[in-house]
Amino acid sequence: MPYFHLVFTLPHELNAWIAKHDRVIYDALFHTAWRALNELSQRKHNGRAGMTAVLHTWGQTLVRHVHLHALVPSGVYRDQGWHSLKKNYFLPVKLLSNRFRGAMVSQLRAAFREGLLPALSQMEVSRLLNVLMQKPWVVYCKSALEYRSTLVTYLARYSHRIALSNNRFQVWNNDKISLQYRDYRSGKQSLLTLTPQELVRRFLLHVLPRGLMRIRHYGCLSNAIRAKVKKRVDKQLGRYEPKANGGSEKTAESGCSCPACGERTVTYLGDVSESKVTKRLRILQSWDNGS
Ligand SMILES: [Zn+2]
């Protein structure tokens, strides 16, 4: 089954708040992304959407760059059964972006009123949220038809760790460390030199609060109803045959880049640990295969 890849990104102005109240803001990000998506989906397609979302907190140079990757099936679940959508259209991106912004800002206001952001003052909350409401927030949305396998593999790889592997270190001595990264504006590889202390500081930005779930499932992909929905969808789509190798799936050479953290997904093919969580993340792939 085709699906869409959406990325909900928080503006960097919220980074200072995240440093003080990461759990509340990460939870709000999951909640509001789903709320914006599902409400709009109900309105536009008259059915329940599904979403598997993975939290990333890093950019290419390990700075804090909080974004949520969402895999959304190209269809909605109605009482009568599964309703497939057009392959290249899901929701109007501008409307979705505005809804996400409004939902996130009102969620943060509510969190402050309820005393969940005690390190912040009334004045700074009002000031910053008013500023953020005036700025455009852009939700990335693209049909993942052409790179669905590489996308799921990429997200599965970072379900338990951040995007930092040994081969990205170019020089390592007592004084400095050079880190290779891809500048996603130019597309070129570049080097960033940091002190070991700065590298560790940046690395620690991405340690999640204890027990926080980095991967969550919603709507027709939520744990409670997923099996039931899957059974009906499989039955309904029984005639769906995935193309054999060489079909519409693009090859490793033509994969995608994460629009937020800039990582190329293609370099990670065939290198995924099959942990319990990554198996669960692969549900959309299992739908592809009709299993
Ligand atoms: Zn990412």
PDB file of N, CA, C and O in Angstrom, residues 100-125:
ATOM      1  N   PHE A 100      -1.340  22.537  12.400  1.00  0.00           N
ATOM      2  CA  PHE A 100      -0.301  22.027  13.302  1.00  0.00           C
ATOM      3  C   PHE A 100       0.227  23.173  14.171  1.00  0.00           C
ATOM      4  O   PHE A 100       0.345  23.040  15.390  1.00  0.00           O
ATOM      5  N   ARG A 101       0.506  24.302  13.560  1.00  0.00           N
ATOM      6  CA  ARG A 101       0.996  25.467  14.317  1.00  0.00           C
ATOM      7  C   ARG A 101      -0.018  25.878  15.392  1.00  0.00           C
ATOM      8  O   ARG A 101       0.332  26.050  16.564  1.00  0.00           O
ATOM      9  N   GLY A 102      -1.278  26.015  14.992  1.00  0.00           N
ATOM     10  CA  GLY A 102      -2.310  26.438  15.938  1.00  0.00           C
ATOM     11  C   GLY A 102      -2.470  25.442  17.078  1.00  0.00           C
ATOM     12  O   GLY A 102      -2.581  25.822  18.247  1.00  0.00           O
ATOM     13  N   ALA A 103      -2.452  24.146  16.734  1.00  0.00           N
ATOM     14  CA  ALA A 103      -2.642  23.111  17.757  1.00  0.00           C
ATOM     15  C   ALA A 103      -1.461  23.089  18.730  1.00  0.00           C
ATOM     16  O   ALA A 103      -1.639  22.966  19.945  1.00  0.00           O
ATOM     17  N   MET A 104      -0.251  23.243  18.199  1.00  0.00           N
ATOM     18  CA  MET A 104       0.942  23.189  19.054  1.00  0.00           C
ATOM     19  C   MET A 104       0.989  24.405  19.979  1.00  0.00           C
ATOM     20  O   MET A 104       1.266  24.274  21.182  1.00  0.00           O
ATOM     21  N   VAL A 105       0.698  25.563  19.425  1.00  0.00           N
ATOM     22  CA  VAL A 105       0.742  26.781  20.241  1.00  0.00           C
ATOM     23  C   VAL A 105      -0.331  26.719  21.332  1.00  0.00           C
ATOM     24  O   VAL A 105      -0.070  27.024  22.510  1.00  0.00           O
ATOM     25  N   SER A 106      -1.536  26.276  20.990  1.00  0.00           N
ATOM     26  CA  SER A 106      -2.562  26.237  22.040  1.00  0.00           C
ATOM     27  C   SER A 106      -2.265  25.147  23.069  1.00  0.00           C
ATOM     28  O   SER A 106      -2.561  25.302  24.252  1.00  0.00           O
ATOM     29  N   GLN A 107      -1.639  24.063  22.628  1.00  0.00           N
ATOM     30  CA  GLN A 107      -1.244  23.016  23.580  1.00  0.00           C
ATOM     31  C   GLN A 107      -0.191  23.541  24.571  1.00  0.00           C
ATOM     32  O   GLN A 107      -0.233  23.243  25.758  1.00  0.00           O
ATOM     33  N   LEU A 108       0.742  24.343  24.068  1.00  0.00           N
ATOM     34  CA  LEU A 108       1.772  24.897  24.953  1.00  0.00           C
ATOM     35  C   LEU A 108       1.174  25.919  25.923  1.00  0.00           C
ATOM     36  O   LEU A 108       1.553  25.973  27.094  1.00  0.00           O
ATOM     37  N   ARG A 109       0.216  26.708  25.434  1.00  0.00           N
ATOM     38  CA  ARG A 109      -0.460  27.658  26.339  1.00  0.00           C
ATOM     39  C   ARG A 109      -1.175  26.889  27.455  1.00  0.00           C
ATOM     40  O   ARG A 109      -1.100  27.242  28.633  1.00  0.00           O
ATOM     41  N   ALA A 110      -1.864  25.814  27.052  1.00  0.00           N
ATOM     42  CA  ALA A 110      -2.599  25.015  28.043  1.00  0.00           C
ATOM     43  C   ALA A 110      -1.636  24.368  29.036  1.00  0.00           C
ATOM     44  O   ALA A 110      -1.896  24.333  30.247  1.00  0.00           O
ATOM     45  N   ALA A 111      -0.508  23.882  28.523  1.00  0.00           N
ATOM     46  CA  ALA A 111       0.481  23.240  29.405  1.00  0.00           C
ATOM     47  C   ALA A 111       0.995  24.241  30.435  1.00  0.00           C
ATOM     48  O   ALA A 111       1.174  23.912  31.613  1.00  0.00           O
ATOM     49  N   PHE A 112       1.208  25.473  30.001  1.00  0.00           N
ATOM     50  CA  PHE A 112       1.687  26.492  30.942  1.00  0.00           C
ATOM     51  C   PHE A 112       0.620  26.787  31.999  1.00  0.00           C
ATOM     52  O   PHE A 112       0.916  26.856  33.196  1.00  0.00           O
ATOM     53  N   ARG A 113      -0.634  26.933  31.548  1.00  0.00           N
ATOM     54  CA  ARG A 113      -1.727  27.214  32.494  1.00  0.00           C
ATOM     55  C   ARG A 113      -1.845  26.110  33.539  1.00  0.00           C
ATOM     56  O   ARG A 113      -2.156  26.350  34.691  1.00  0.00           O
ATOM     57  N   GLU A 114      -1.599  24.877  33.109  1.00  0.00           N
ATOM     58  CA  GLU A 114      -1.738  23.740  34.024  1.00  0.00           C
ATOM     59  C   GLU A 114      -0.490  23.521  34.878  1.00  0.00           C
ATOM     60  O   GLU A 114      -0.410  22.532  35.615  1.00  0.00           O
ATOM     61  N   GLY A 115       0.492  24.394  34.732  1.00  0.00           N
ATOM     62  CA  GLY A 115       1.688  24.297  35.580  1.00  0.00           C
ATOM     63  C   GLY A 115       2.692  23.265  35.109  1.00  0.00           C
ATOM     64  O   GLY A 115       3.562  22.833  35.875  1.00  0.00           O
ATOM     65  N   LEU A 116       2.605  22.867  33.837  1.00  0.00           N
ATOM     66  CA  LEU A 116       3.527  21.841  33.334  1.00  0.00           C
ATOM     67  C   LEU A 116       4.829  22.423  32.779  1.00  0.00           C
ATOM     68  O   LEU A 116       5.726  21.681  32.406  1.00  0.00           O
ATOM     69  N   LEU A 117       4.902  23.777  32.736  1.00  0.00           N
ATOM     70  CA  LEU A 117       6.128  24.422  32.246  1.00  0.00           C
ATOM     71  C   LEU A 117       6.611  25.411  33.308  1.00  0.00           C
ATOM     72  O   LEU A 117       6.711  26.625  33.064  1.00  0.00           O
ATOM     73  N   PRO A 118       6.928  24.922  34.510  1.00  0.00           N
ATOM     74  CA  PRO A 118       7.189  25.828  35.631  1.00  0.00           C
ATOM     75  C   PRO A 118       8.443  26.682  35.476  1.00  0.00           C
ATOM     76  O   PRO A 118       8.568  27.706  36.146  1.00  0.00           O
ATOM     77  N   ALA A 119       9.369  26.291  34.613  1.00  0.00           N
ATOM     78  CA  ALA A 119      10.596  27.077  34.472  1.00  0.00           C
ATOM     79  C   ALA A 119      10.392  28.303  33.591  1.00  0.00           C
ATOM     80  O   ALA A 119      11.322  29.100  33.409  1.00  0.00           O
ATOM     81  N   LEU A 120       9.193  28.469  33.039  1.00  0.00           N
ATOM     82  CA  LEU A 120       8.943  29.605  32.143  1.00  0.00           C
ATOM     83  C   LEU A 120       8.070  30.641  32.842  1.00  0.00           C
ATOM     84  O   LEU A 120       7.288  30.313  33.731  1.00  0.00           O
ATOM     85  N   SER A 121       8.199  31.896  32.382  1.00  0.00           N
ATOM     86  CA  SER A 121       7.351  32.948  32.956  1.00  0.00           C
ATOM     87  C   SER A 121       6.186  33.240  32.016  1.00  0.00           C
ATOM     88  O   SER A 121       6.265  32.972  30.809  1.00  0.00           O
ATOM     89  N   GLN A 122       5.133  33.812  32.594  1.00  0.00           N
ATOM     90  CA  GLN A 122       3.954  34.178  31.793  1.00  0.00           C
ATOM     91  C   GLN A 122       4.347  35.092  30.631  1.00  0.00           C
ATOM     92  O   GLN A 122       3.894  34.921  29.494  1.00  0.00           O
ATOM     93  N   MET A 123       5.249  36.026  30.933  1.00  0.00           N
ATOM     94  CA  MET A 123       5.619  36.998  29.905  1.00  0.00           C
ATOM     95  C   MET A 123       6.334  36.328  28.729  1.00  0.00           C
ATOM     96  O   MET A 123       6.026  36.567  27.567  1.00  0.00           O
ATOM     97  N   GLU A 124       7.291  35.455  29.037  1.00  0.00           N
ATOM     98  CA  GLU A 124       8.034  34.844  27.923  1.00  0.00           C
ATOM     99  C   GLU A 124       7.164  33.870  27.139  1.00  0.00           C
ATOM    100  O   GLU A 124       7.303  33.745  25.919  1.00  0.00           O
ATOM    101  N   VAL A 125       6.219  33.202  27.812  1.00  0.00           N
ATOM    102  CA  VAL A 125       5.323  32.290  27.103  1.00  0.00           C
ATOM    103  C   VAL A 125       4.456  33.078  26.124  1.00  0.00           C
ATOM    104  O   VAL A 125       4.352  32.738  24.936  1.00  0.00           O
TER     105      VAL A 125
END
